[in-house]
Each structure stands twice: as C-alpha cells, then as structure tokens.
Amino acid sequence: MSMIVLLVILAALALWLVGIYNGLVAGRNGYKNAFAQIDVQLTRRYDLIPNLVETAKGYMKHERETLEAVIQARNSAVSGLAAAKSNPGDAAAMQQLAGADNALTQTLGRLFALSEAYPDLKANQNMMQLSEELTSTENKVAFARQAYNDSVMSYNNRREMFPGSIFANMFAFLPAELLKIESEQKREVPKVQFT
C-alpha cells in the first residue's frame, strides 16, 4: 500500500515538473509568436516606404538628401528587423531594432515636414493613399509591440518565479527583452497628414 502511495506521489510530482517545463516552453513560444506579428507589420511598413519615396521623388527633386536619408534609414531598420527576427527576445537585437526603427520614424517625419512645401505632392492620390496605409500600419505596429511586450512579461515572470526559476536555469531559458521606445515623443504614432 505504501508503495502505491509513493508511486502516486512520484507521478504527481513528475507531472507537476513537466507542467512547469511546458509552461516555460509555451511562454517562450508565445513571445516568439508575438514578435512574428511585429515582423509582419514592420515588414509591411518598410515595404511601403520605397513607394512613398518614389511618389515624392517626382515632386521633391531638390530634396534628394532627405529622400536618400529615408531609404538609408529604411534599409537600416530592415537589417535591425532581420537581426531581431533571428533571435526574438535578445537584448542586443531588440535595442538594435528599436534604434533603427526610431531613426526611420525621425527621417519619415522630416520627409513629411518637407512635403508640406509641395502642394501638388500633398494632393497626389498615391501619396495620400500611401500615407493612410502607413498610418494604419503604424497603429498595427503599436498593437503588435504591446502584445509582444505582454508575452515577454508573462514569460519572464514564469522563468523568474519559484519553482520555474529552477527549471529556467537548468534548461537555459534565457530572459527575453522588451521592445522599448526611448522617449515619450517616439512613443507617439507619427502623424501622417497631407491636408
């Protein structure tokens, strides 16, 4: 009888430990999936930018430096996204992505500020449509970033709380990094208006 009780206790303990391990795996997979949603939205954003620049090129012939800066910032952001995609949650990759994306947002802001001086550009149907799509995508990026950060927080809580912390250390469940934006100004969605 005591052998059966011991086996039941050992089986319950084993199931409990498996549950902790599986919870850590589910948390890690959850934040990676949430990052994949950021990847989708940022890729869409980055794909819109060359079209935006091409549309503006015809009108802003004397603003070549700004247009080139936008393309360079876009390419840097694409590289940052690729690095982050290869290792979601890695602190260095998240910082690189956030920095590159912030630089892109700033150069886009300069482009839109300059476009105000070109009434024909502001009235261009393609430019208005691209601007609307970019604004919509910015909102989706913000929602995806929030979902990712929530998933990271949940995962990090699981890996840091006892008894999950024991398994996290034993099986190399590394902490995941939030995708942060440095300043309040950068937390705002860029306002894209051509009216």
Tab-separated table of C-alpha atoms in Angstrom:
chain	number	residue	atom	x	y	z
A	1	MET	CA	0.000	0.000	0.000
A	2	SER	CA	2.781	2.430	0.926
A	3	MET	CA	4.500	1.609	-2.384
A	4	ILE	CA	1.379	2.654	-4.303
A	5	VAL	CA	1.144	5.914	-2.350
A	6	LEU	CA	4.808	6.598	-3.059
A	7	LEU	CA	4.320	5.889	-6.774
A	8	VAL	CA	1.271	8.192	-6.880
A	9	ILE	CA	3.239	10.969	-5.151
A	10	LEU	CA	6.183	10.498	-7.543
A	11	ALA	CA	3.840	10.502	-10.552
A	12	ALA	CA	2.118	13.689	-9.308
A	13	LEU	CA	5.496	15.320	-8.730
A	14	ALA	CA	6.673	14.311	-12.203
A	15	LEU	CA	3.509	15.735	-13.787
A	16	TRP	CA	3.926	18.963	-11.822
A	17	LEU	CA	7.545	19.318	-13.005
A	18	VAL	CA	6.556	18.564	-16.600
A	19	GLY	CA	3.858	21.238	-16.299
A	20	ILE	CA	6.408	23.815	-15.147
A	21	TYR	CA	8.768	22.958	-18.014
A	22	ASN	CA	5.953	23.008	-20.575
A	23	GLY	CA	4.787	26.360	-19.223
A	24	LEU	CA	8.241	27.825	-19.842
A	25	VAL	CA	8.279	26.405	-23.375
A	26	ALA	CA	4.783	27.782	-24.047
A	27	GLY	CA	5.823	31.198	-22.735
A	28	ARG	CA	8.928	31.287	-24.924
A	29	ASN	CA	6.934	30.225	-27.967
A	30	GLY	CA	4.292	32.825	-27.093
A	31	TYR	CA	6.680	35.769	-27.154
A	32	LYS	CA	8.308	34.474	-30.336
A	33	ASN	CA	4.891	34.303	-31.980
A	34	ALA	CA	4.090	37.806	-30.746
A	35	PHE	CA	7.345	39.038	-32.279
A	36	ALA	CA	6.349	37.404	-35.556
A	37	GLN	CA	3.332	39.734	-35.585
A	38	ILE	CA	5.647	42.729	-35.150
A	39	ASP	CA	7.732	41.336	-38.008
A	40	VAL	CA	4.662	41.229	-40.277
A	41	GLN	CA	3.698	44.826	-39.522
A	42	LEU	CA	7.212	46.263	-39.689
A	43	THR	CA	7.842	44.448	-42.974
A	44	ARG	CA	4.650	45.992	-44.334
A	45	ARG	CA	5.794	49.402	-43.107
A	46	TYR	CA	9.224	49.009	-44.653
A	47	ASP	CA	7.689	47.845	-47.947
A	48	LEU	CA	5.500	50.970	-48.138
A	49	ILE	CA	8.409	53.370	-47.736
A	50	PRO	CA	10.092	52.889	-51.164
A	51	ASN	CA	6.718	53.547	-52.826
A	52	LEU	CA	6.305	56.670	-50.720
A	53	VAL	CA	9.776	57.888	-51.671
A	54	GLU	CA	9.207	57.141	-55.374
A	55	THR	CA	5.970	59.103	-55.309
A	56	ALA	CA	7.679	62.032	-53.588
A	57	LYS	CA	10.734	61.939	-55.897
A	58	GLY	CA	8.895	63.412	-58.847
A	59	TYR	CA	7.792	66.413	-56.820
A	60	MET	CA	10.751	66.885	-54.495
A	61	LYS	CA	13.632	66.940	-56.968
A	62	HIS	CA	15.603	69.343	-54.768
A	63	GLU	CA	15.223	67.259	-51.614
A	64	ARG	CA	17.408	64.351	-52.693
A	65	GLU	CA	19.317	64.279	-49.379
A	66	THR	CA	16.128	63.741	-47.377
A	67	LEU	CA	14.863	61.050	-49.741
A	68	GLU	CA	18.187	59.221	-49.570
A	69	ALA	CA	18.176	59.501	-45.760
A	70	VAL	CA	14.725	57.880	-45.648
A	71	ILE	CA	15.883	54.980	-47.829
A	72	GLN	CA	19.076	54.558	-45.779
A	73	ALA	CA	17.082	54.569	-42.514
A	74	ARG	CA	14.625	52.083	-44.009
A	75	ASN	CA	17.457	49.738	-45.016
A	76	SER	CA	18.972	50.003	-41.537
A	77	ALA	CA	15.591	49.202	-39.985
A	78	VAL	CA	15.191	46.177	-42.277
A	79	SER	CA	18.601	44.932	-41.087
A	80	GLY	CA	17.589	45.513	-37.459
A	81	LEU	CA	14.391	43.558	-38.022
A	82	ALA	CA	16.325	40.674	-39.586
A	83	ALA	CA	18.659	40.548	-36.577
A	84	ALA	CA	15.735	40.637	-34.147
A	85	LYS	CA	13.815	38.019	-36.128
A	86	SER	CA	16.736	35.605	-35.880
A	87	ASN	CA	16.710	35.879	-32.082
A	88	PRO	CA	13.483	37.415	-30.695
A	89	GLY	CA	13.860	38.486	-27.117
A	90	ASP	CA	17.633	39.025	-27.309
A	91	ALA	CA	18.503	42.325	-25.611
A	92	ALA	CA	21.031	43.490	-28.232
A	93	ALA	CA	18.730	42.592	-31.124
A	94	MET	CA	15.770	44.409	-29.547
A	95	GLN	CA	17.883	47.510	-28.896
A	96	GLN	CA	19.203	47.482	-32.467
A	97	LEU	CA	15.686	47.160	-33.861
A	98	ALA	CA	14.289	49.904	-31.620
A	99	GLY	CA	17.147	52.268	-32.509
A	100	ALA	CA	16.856	51.656	-36.244
A	101	ASP	CA	13.088	51.990	-36.193
A	102	ASN	CA	13.313	55.222	-34.200
A	103	ALA	CA	15.777	56.654	-36.732
A	104	LEU	CA	13.403	55.700	-39.543
A	105	THR	CA	10.489	57.408	-37.803
A	106	GLN	CA	12.551	60.582	-37.459
A	107	THR	CA	13.573	60.647	-41.128
A	108	LEU	CA	9.990	59.987	-42.197
A	109	GLY	CA	8.960	62.931	-40.055
A	110	ARG	CA	11.450	65.123	-41.950
A	111	LEU	CA	10.066	63.851	-45.267
A	112	PHE	CA	6.503	64.672	-44.278
A	113	ALA	CA	7.518	68.085	-42.960
A	114	LEU	CA	9.232	68.892	-46.269
A	115	SER	CA	6.282	67.605	-48.272
A	116	GLU	CA	4.179	70.402	-46.797
A	117	ALA	CA	6.067	72.783	-49.110
A	118	TYR	CA	4.819	70.858	-52.175
A	119	PRO	CA	1.038	71.335	-52.587
A	120	ASP	CA	0.902	69.102	-55.682
A	121	LEU	CA	2.536	66.288	-53.706
A	122	LYS	CA	0.096	66.697	-50.830
A	123	ALA	CA	-2.799	66.412	-53.298
A	124	ASN	CA	-1.351	63.392	-55.130
A	125	GLN	CA	-3.732	60.421	-54.799
A	126	ASN	CA	-0.903	57.878	-54.489
A	127	MET	CA	0.771	59.930	-51.773
A	128	MET	CA	-2.480	60.261	-49.830
A	129	GLN	CA	-3.165	56.521	-50.104
A	130	LEU	CA	0.378	55.577	-49.083
A	131	SER	CA	0.213	57.976	-46.151
A	132	GLU	CA	-3.060	56.441	-44.985
A	133	GLU	CA	-1.642	52.927	-45.273
A	134	LEU	CA	1.472	53.972	-43.368
A	135	THR	CA	-0.636	55.497	-40.579
A	136	SER	CA	-2.745	52.339	-40.361
A	137	THR	CA	0.396	50.197	-40.269
A	138	GLU	CA	1.898	52.364	-37.513
A	139	ASN	CA	-1.173	51.644	-35.387
A	140	LYS	CA	-0.853	47.916	-36.056
A	141	VAL	CA	2.834	48.038	-35.108
A	142	ALA	CA	1.913	49.680	-31.805
A	143	PHE	CA	-0.652	46.971	-31.024
A	144	ALA	CA	1.756	44.194	-32.035
A	145	ARG	CA	4.505	45.727	-29.881
A	146	GLN	CA	2.160	45.796	-26.889
A	147	ALA	CA	1.174	42.149	-27.422
A	148	TYR	CA	4.853	41.188	-27.707
A	149	ASN	CA	5.797	43.059	-24.538
A	150	ASP	CA	2.885	41.417	-22.685
A	151	SER	CA	4.075	37.978	-23.831
A	152	VAL	CA	7.656	38.761	-22.790
A	153	MET	CA	6.475	39.917	-19.369
A	154	SER	CA	4.433	36.734	-18.888
A	155	TYR	CA	7.356	34.534	-19.972
A	156	ASN	CA	9.858	36.404	-17.789
A	157	ASN	CA	7.508	36.103	-14.811
A	158	ARG	CA	7.301	32.340	-15.335
A	159	ARG	CA	11.054	31.952	-15.604
A	160	GLU	CA	11.822	34.156	-12.590
A	161	MET	CA	9.217	32.859	-10.125
A	162	PHE	CA	9.837	29.815	-7.988
A	163	PRO	CA	9.818	26.940	-8.937
A	164	GLY	CA	10.053	27.954	-12.605
A	165	SER	CA	13.332	29.718	-11.904
A	166	ILE	CA	14.960	26.387	-11.085
A	167	PHE	CA	13.940	24.896	-14.432
A	168	ALA	CA	14.748	28.100	-16.306
A	169	ASN	CA	18.309	27.967	-15.032
A	170	MET	CA	18.676	24.196	-15.501
A	171	PHE	CA	17.410	24.239	-19.091
A	172	ALA	CA	18.808	27.618	-20.222
A	173	PHE	CA	15.553	29.515	-20.593
A	174	LEU	CA	17.117	32.949	-21.031
A	175	PRO	CA	15.307	36.170	-20.175
A	176	ALA	CA	13.549	37.918	-23.046
A	177	GLU	CA	13.927	41.641	-23.700
A	178	LEU	CA	11.029	44.034	-24.136
A	179	LEU	CA	10.844	46.120	-27.299
A	180	LYS	CA	11.230	49.613	-25.842
A	181	ILE	CA	10.995	53.076	-27.289
A	182	GLU	CA	13.278	55.546	-25.562
A	183	SER	CA	11.388	58.839	-25.389
A	184	GLU	CA	7.789	59.941	-24.998
A	185	GLN	CA	7.973	61.745	-28.340
A	186	LYS	CA	8.977	58.496	-30.022
A	187	ARG	CA	6.102	56.688	-28.316
A	188	GLU	CA	3.635	58.696	-30.350
A	189	VAL	CA	2.434	57.334	-33.666
A	190	PRO	CA	3.817	59.571	-36.409
A	191	LYS	CA	1.119	61.873	-37.713
A	192	VAL	CA	0.922	61.475	-41.461
A	193	GLN	CA	-1.389	64.068	-42.957
A	194	PHE	CA	-1.487	65.701	-46.353
A	195	THR	CA	-4.417	68.035	-45.904
